[in-house]
C-alpha atoms as an extended CHARMM CRD file, in Angstrom:
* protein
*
       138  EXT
         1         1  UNK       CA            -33.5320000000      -39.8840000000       39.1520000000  PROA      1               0.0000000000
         2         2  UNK       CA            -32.4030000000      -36.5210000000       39.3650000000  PROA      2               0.0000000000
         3         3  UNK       CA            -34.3950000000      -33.5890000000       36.8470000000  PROA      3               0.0000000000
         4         4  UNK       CA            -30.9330000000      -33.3850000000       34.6370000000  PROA      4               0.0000000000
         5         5  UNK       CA            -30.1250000000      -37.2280000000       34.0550000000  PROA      5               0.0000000000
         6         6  UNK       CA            -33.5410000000      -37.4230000000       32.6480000000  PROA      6               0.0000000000
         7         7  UNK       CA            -33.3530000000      -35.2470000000       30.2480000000  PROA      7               0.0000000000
         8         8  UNK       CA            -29.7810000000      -36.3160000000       29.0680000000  PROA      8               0.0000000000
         9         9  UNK       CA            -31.7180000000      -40.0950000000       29.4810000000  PROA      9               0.0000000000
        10        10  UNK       CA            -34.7040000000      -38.8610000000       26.8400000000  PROA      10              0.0000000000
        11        11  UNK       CA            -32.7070000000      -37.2380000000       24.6810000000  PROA      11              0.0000000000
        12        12  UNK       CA            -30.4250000000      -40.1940000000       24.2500000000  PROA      12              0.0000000000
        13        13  UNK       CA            -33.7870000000      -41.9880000000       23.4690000000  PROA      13              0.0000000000
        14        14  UNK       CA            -34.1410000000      -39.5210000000       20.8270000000  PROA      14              0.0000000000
        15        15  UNK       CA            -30.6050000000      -40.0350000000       19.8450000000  PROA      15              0.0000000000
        16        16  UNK       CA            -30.9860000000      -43.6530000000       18.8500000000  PROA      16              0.0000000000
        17        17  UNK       CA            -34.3800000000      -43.2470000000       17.7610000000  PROA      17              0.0000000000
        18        18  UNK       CA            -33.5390000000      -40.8280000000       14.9370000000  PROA      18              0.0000000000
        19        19  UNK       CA            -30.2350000000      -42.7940000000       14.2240000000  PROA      19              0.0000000000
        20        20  UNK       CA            -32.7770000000      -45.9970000000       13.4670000000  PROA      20              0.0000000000
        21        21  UNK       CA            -34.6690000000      -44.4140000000       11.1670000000  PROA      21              0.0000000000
        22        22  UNK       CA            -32.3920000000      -43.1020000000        8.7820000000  PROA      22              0.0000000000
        23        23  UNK       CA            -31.1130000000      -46.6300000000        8.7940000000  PROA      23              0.0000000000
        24        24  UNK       CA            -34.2470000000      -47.2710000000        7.9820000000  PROA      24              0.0000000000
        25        25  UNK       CA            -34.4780000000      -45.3700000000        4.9380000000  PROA      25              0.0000000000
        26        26  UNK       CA            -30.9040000000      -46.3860000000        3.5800000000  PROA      26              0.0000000000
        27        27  UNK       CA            -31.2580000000      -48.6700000000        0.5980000000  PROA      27              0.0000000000
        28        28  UNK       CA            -28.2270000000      -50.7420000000        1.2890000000  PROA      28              0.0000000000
        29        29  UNK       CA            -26.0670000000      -50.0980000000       -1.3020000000  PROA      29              0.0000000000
        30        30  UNK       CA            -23.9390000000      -53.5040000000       -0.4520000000  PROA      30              0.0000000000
        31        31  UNK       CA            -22.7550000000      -53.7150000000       -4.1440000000  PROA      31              0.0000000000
        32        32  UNK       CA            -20.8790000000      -51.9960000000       -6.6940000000  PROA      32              0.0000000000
        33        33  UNK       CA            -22.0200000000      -50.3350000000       -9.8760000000  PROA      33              0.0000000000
        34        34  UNK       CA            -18.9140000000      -49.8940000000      -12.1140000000  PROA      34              0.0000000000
        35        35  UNK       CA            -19.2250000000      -47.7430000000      -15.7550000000  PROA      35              0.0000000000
        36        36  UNK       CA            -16.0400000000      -47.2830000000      -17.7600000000  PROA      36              0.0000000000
        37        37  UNK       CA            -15.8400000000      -44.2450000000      -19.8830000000  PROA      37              0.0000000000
        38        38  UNK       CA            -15.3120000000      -45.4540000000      -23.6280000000  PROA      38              0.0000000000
        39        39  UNK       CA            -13.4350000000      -43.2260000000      -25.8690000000  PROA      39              0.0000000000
        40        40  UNK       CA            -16.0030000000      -40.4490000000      -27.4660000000  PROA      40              0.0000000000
        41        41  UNK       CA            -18.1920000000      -40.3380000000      -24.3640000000  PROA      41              0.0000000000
        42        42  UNK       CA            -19.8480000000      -37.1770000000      -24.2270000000  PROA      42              0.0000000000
        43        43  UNK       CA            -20.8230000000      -37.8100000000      -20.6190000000  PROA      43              0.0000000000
        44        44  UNK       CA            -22.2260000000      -40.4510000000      -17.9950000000  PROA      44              0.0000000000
        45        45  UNK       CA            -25.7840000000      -40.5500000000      -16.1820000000  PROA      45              0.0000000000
        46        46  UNK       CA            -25.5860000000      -41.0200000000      -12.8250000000  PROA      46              0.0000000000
        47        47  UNK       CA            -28.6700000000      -41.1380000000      -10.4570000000  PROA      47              0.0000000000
        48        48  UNK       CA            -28.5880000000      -40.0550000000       -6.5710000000  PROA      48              0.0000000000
        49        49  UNK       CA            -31.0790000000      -42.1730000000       -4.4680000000  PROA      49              0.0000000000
        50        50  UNK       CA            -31.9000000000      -42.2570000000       -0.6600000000  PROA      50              0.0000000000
        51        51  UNK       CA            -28.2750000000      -43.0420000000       -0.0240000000  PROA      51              0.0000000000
        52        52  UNK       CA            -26.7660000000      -44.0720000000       -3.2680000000  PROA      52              0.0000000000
        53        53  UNK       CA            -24.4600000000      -43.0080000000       -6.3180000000  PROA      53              0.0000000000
        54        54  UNK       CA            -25.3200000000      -45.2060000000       -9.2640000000  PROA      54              0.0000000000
        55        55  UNK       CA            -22.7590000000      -46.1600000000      -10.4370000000  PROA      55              0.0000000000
        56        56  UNK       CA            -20.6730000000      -45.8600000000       -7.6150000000  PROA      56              0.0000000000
        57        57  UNK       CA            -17.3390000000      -46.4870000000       -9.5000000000  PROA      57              0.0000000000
        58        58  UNK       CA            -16.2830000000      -44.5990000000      -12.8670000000  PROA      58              0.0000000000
        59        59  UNK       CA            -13.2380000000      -45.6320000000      -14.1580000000  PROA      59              0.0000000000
        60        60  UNK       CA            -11.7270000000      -43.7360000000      -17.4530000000  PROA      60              0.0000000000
        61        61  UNK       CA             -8.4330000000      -44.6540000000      -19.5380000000  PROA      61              0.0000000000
        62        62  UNK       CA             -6.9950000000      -41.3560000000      -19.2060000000  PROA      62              0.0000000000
        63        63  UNK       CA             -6.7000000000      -37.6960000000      -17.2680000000  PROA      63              0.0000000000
        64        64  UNK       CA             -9.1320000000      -35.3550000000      -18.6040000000  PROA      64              0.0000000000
        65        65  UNK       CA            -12.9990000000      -33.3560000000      -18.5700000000  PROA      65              0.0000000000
        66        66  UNK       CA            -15.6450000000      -35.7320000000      -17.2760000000  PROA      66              0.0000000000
        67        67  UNK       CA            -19.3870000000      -34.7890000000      -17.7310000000  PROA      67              0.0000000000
        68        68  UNK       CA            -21.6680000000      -36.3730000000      -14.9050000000  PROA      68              0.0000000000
        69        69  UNK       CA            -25.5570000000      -35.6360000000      -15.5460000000  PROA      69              0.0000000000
        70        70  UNK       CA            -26.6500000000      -36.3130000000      -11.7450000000  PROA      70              0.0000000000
        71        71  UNK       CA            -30.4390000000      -37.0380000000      -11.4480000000  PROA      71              0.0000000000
        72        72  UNK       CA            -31.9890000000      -36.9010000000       -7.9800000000  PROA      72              0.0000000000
        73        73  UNK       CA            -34.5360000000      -39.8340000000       -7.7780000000  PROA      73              0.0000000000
        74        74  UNK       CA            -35.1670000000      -39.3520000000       -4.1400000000  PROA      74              0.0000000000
        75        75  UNK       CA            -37.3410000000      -37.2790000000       -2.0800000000  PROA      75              0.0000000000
        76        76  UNK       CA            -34.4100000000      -35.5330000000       -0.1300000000  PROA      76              0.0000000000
        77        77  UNK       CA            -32.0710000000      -32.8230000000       -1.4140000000  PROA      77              0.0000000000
        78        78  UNK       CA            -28.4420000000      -34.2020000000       -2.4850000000  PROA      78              0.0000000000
        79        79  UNK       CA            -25.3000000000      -33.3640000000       -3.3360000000  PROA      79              0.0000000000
        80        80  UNK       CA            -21.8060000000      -34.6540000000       -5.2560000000  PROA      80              0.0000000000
        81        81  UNK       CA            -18.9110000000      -33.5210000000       -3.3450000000  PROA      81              0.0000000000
        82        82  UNK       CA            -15.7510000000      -34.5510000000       -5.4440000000  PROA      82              0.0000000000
        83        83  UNK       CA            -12.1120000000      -34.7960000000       -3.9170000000  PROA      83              0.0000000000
        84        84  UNK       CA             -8.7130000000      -35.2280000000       -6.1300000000  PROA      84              0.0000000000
        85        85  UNK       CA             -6.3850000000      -37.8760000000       -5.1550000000  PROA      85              0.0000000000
        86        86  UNK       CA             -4.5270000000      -35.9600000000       -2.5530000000  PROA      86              0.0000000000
        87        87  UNK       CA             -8.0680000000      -35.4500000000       -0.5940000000  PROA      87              0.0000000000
        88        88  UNK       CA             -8.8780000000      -32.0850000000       -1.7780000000  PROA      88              0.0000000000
        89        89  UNK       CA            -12.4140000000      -30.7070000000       -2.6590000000  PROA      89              0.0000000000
        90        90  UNK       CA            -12.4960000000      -29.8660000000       -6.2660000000  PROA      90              0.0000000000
        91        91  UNK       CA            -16.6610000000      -29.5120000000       -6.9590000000  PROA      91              0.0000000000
        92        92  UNK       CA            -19.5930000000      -29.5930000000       -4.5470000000  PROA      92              0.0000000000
        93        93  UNK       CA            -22.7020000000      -29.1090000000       -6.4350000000  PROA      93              0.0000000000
        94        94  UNK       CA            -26.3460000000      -29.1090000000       -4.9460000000  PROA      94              0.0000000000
        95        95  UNK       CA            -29.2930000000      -31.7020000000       -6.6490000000  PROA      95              0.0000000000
        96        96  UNK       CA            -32.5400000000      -30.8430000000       -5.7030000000  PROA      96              0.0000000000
        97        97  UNK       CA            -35.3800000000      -33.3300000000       -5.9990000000  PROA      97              0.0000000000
        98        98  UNK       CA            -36.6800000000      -34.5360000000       -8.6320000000  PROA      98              0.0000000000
        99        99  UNK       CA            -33.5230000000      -32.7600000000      -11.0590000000  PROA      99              0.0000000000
       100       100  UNK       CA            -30.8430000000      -33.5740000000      -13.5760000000  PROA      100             0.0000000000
       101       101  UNK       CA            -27.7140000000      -31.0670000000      -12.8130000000  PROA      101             0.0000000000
       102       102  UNK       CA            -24.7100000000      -31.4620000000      -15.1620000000  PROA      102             0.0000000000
       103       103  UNK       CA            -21.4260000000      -31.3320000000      -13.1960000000  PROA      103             0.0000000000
       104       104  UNK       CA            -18.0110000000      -31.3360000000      -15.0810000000  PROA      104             0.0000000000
       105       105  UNK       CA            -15.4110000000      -31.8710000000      -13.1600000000  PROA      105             0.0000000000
       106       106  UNK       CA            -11.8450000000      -31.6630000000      -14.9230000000  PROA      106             0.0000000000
       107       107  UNK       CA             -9.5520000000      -34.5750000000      -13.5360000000  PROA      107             0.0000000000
       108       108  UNK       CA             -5.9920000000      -33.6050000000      -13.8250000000  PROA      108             0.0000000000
       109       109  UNK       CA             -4.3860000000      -36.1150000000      -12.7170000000  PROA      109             0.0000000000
       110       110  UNK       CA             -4.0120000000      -40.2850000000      -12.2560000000  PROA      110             0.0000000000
       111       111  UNK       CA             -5.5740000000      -41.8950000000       -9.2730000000  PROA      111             0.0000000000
       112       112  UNK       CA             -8.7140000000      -41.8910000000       -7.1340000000  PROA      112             0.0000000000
       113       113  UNK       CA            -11.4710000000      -39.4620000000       -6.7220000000  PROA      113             0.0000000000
       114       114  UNK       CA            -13.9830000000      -40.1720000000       -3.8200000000  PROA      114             0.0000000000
       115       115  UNK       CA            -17.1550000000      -38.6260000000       -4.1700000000  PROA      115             0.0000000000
       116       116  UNK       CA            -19.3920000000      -38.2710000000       -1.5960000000  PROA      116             0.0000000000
       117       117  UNK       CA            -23.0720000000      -36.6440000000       -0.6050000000  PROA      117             0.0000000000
       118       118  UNK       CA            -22.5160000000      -33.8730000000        1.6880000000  PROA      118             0.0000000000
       119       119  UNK       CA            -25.6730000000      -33.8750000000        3.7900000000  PROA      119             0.0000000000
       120       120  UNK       CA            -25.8540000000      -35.2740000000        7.1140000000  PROA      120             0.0000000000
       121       121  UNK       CA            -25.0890000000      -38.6240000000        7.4160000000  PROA      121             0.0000000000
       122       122  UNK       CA            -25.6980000000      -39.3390000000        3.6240000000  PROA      122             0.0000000000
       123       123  UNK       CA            -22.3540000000      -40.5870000000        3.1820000000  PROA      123             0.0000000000
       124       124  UNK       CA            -22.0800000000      -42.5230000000        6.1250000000  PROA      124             0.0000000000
       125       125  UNK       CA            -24.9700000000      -44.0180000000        5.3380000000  PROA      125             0.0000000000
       126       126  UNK       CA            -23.6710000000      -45.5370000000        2.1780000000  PROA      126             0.0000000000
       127       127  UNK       CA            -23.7610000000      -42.2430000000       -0.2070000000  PROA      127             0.0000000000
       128       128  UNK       CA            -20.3800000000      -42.5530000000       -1.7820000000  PROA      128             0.0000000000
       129       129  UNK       CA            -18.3870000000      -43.5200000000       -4.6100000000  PROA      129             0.0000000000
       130       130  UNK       CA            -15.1820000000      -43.2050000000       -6.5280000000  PROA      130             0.0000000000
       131       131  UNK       CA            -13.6940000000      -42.3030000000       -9.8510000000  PROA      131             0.0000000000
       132       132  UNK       CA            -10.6510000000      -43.9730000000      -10.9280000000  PROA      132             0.0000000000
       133       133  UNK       CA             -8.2570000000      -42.2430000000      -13.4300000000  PROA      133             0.0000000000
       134       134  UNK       CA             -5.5910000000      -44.3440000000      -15.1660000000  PROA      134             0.0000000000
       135       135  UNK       CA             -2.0830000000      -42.8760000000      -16.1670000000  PROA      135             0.0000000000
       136       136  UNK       CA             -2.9950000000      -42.5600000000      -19.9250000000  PROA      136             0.0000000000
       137       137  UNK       CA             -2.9180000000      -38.8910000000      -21.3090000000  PROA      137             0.0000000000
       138       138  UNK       CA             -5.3510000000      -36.2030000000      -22.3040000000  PROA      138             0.0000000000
């Protein structure tokens, strides 16, 4: 085997490797944790694990401010990326370990808001959720 193909051979290796751990680490978040905003709600709790929002699904009655108090419960650094319904990025806000960080995000408009953890392969990895905004009004 030639010098070059066994380095591309190990680093593969390494590849995988590192891909199997962080599956290792993933909780599985296989189900979904739904909270509907009642009228008067000053603001939800939300906790970001190793590779979960919970909830994962906010649903609210009508456009308008919501308050999100986002406590990392993990060992790793997080964040809460937020995109309106047209797949724009309207907040991205860093939660270091062990903190609660307020995030208000102001939802104009009826539809659905993913929200995601930035970091590498947090999302893909099951780090995700969604906010769904009814067609009442503010």
């Amino acid at each position: 085997m030639k010098k070059g193909s066994f380095r591309q051979v190990q680093l593969a290796i390494l590849y995988v490797a590192a891909l199997l751990a962080l599956a290792g680490c993933a909780t599985g978040q296989s189900g979904k944790s739904v909270v509907s905003v009642s009228k008067g709600q000053e603001a939800v709790a939300m906790e970001a694990s190793n590779f979960n929002f919970q909830p994962n699904e906010i649903q609210l009655s009508k456009k308008g401010t919501l308050k999100l108090n986002v406590k990392n419960t993990s060992s790793a650094t997080h964040n809460i990326t937020i995109k309106n319904p047209r797949g724009e990025v309207i907040k991205s806000v860093d939660i270091p370990v062990g903190e609660t960080v307020p995030v208000t995000v102001d939802l104009r408009e009826a539809g659905v808001y993913e929200f995601y953890c930035n970091k590498p392969f947090h999302a893909t990895m099951g780090m995700k959720g969604r906010i769904v905004v009814a067609n009442g009004t503010s």
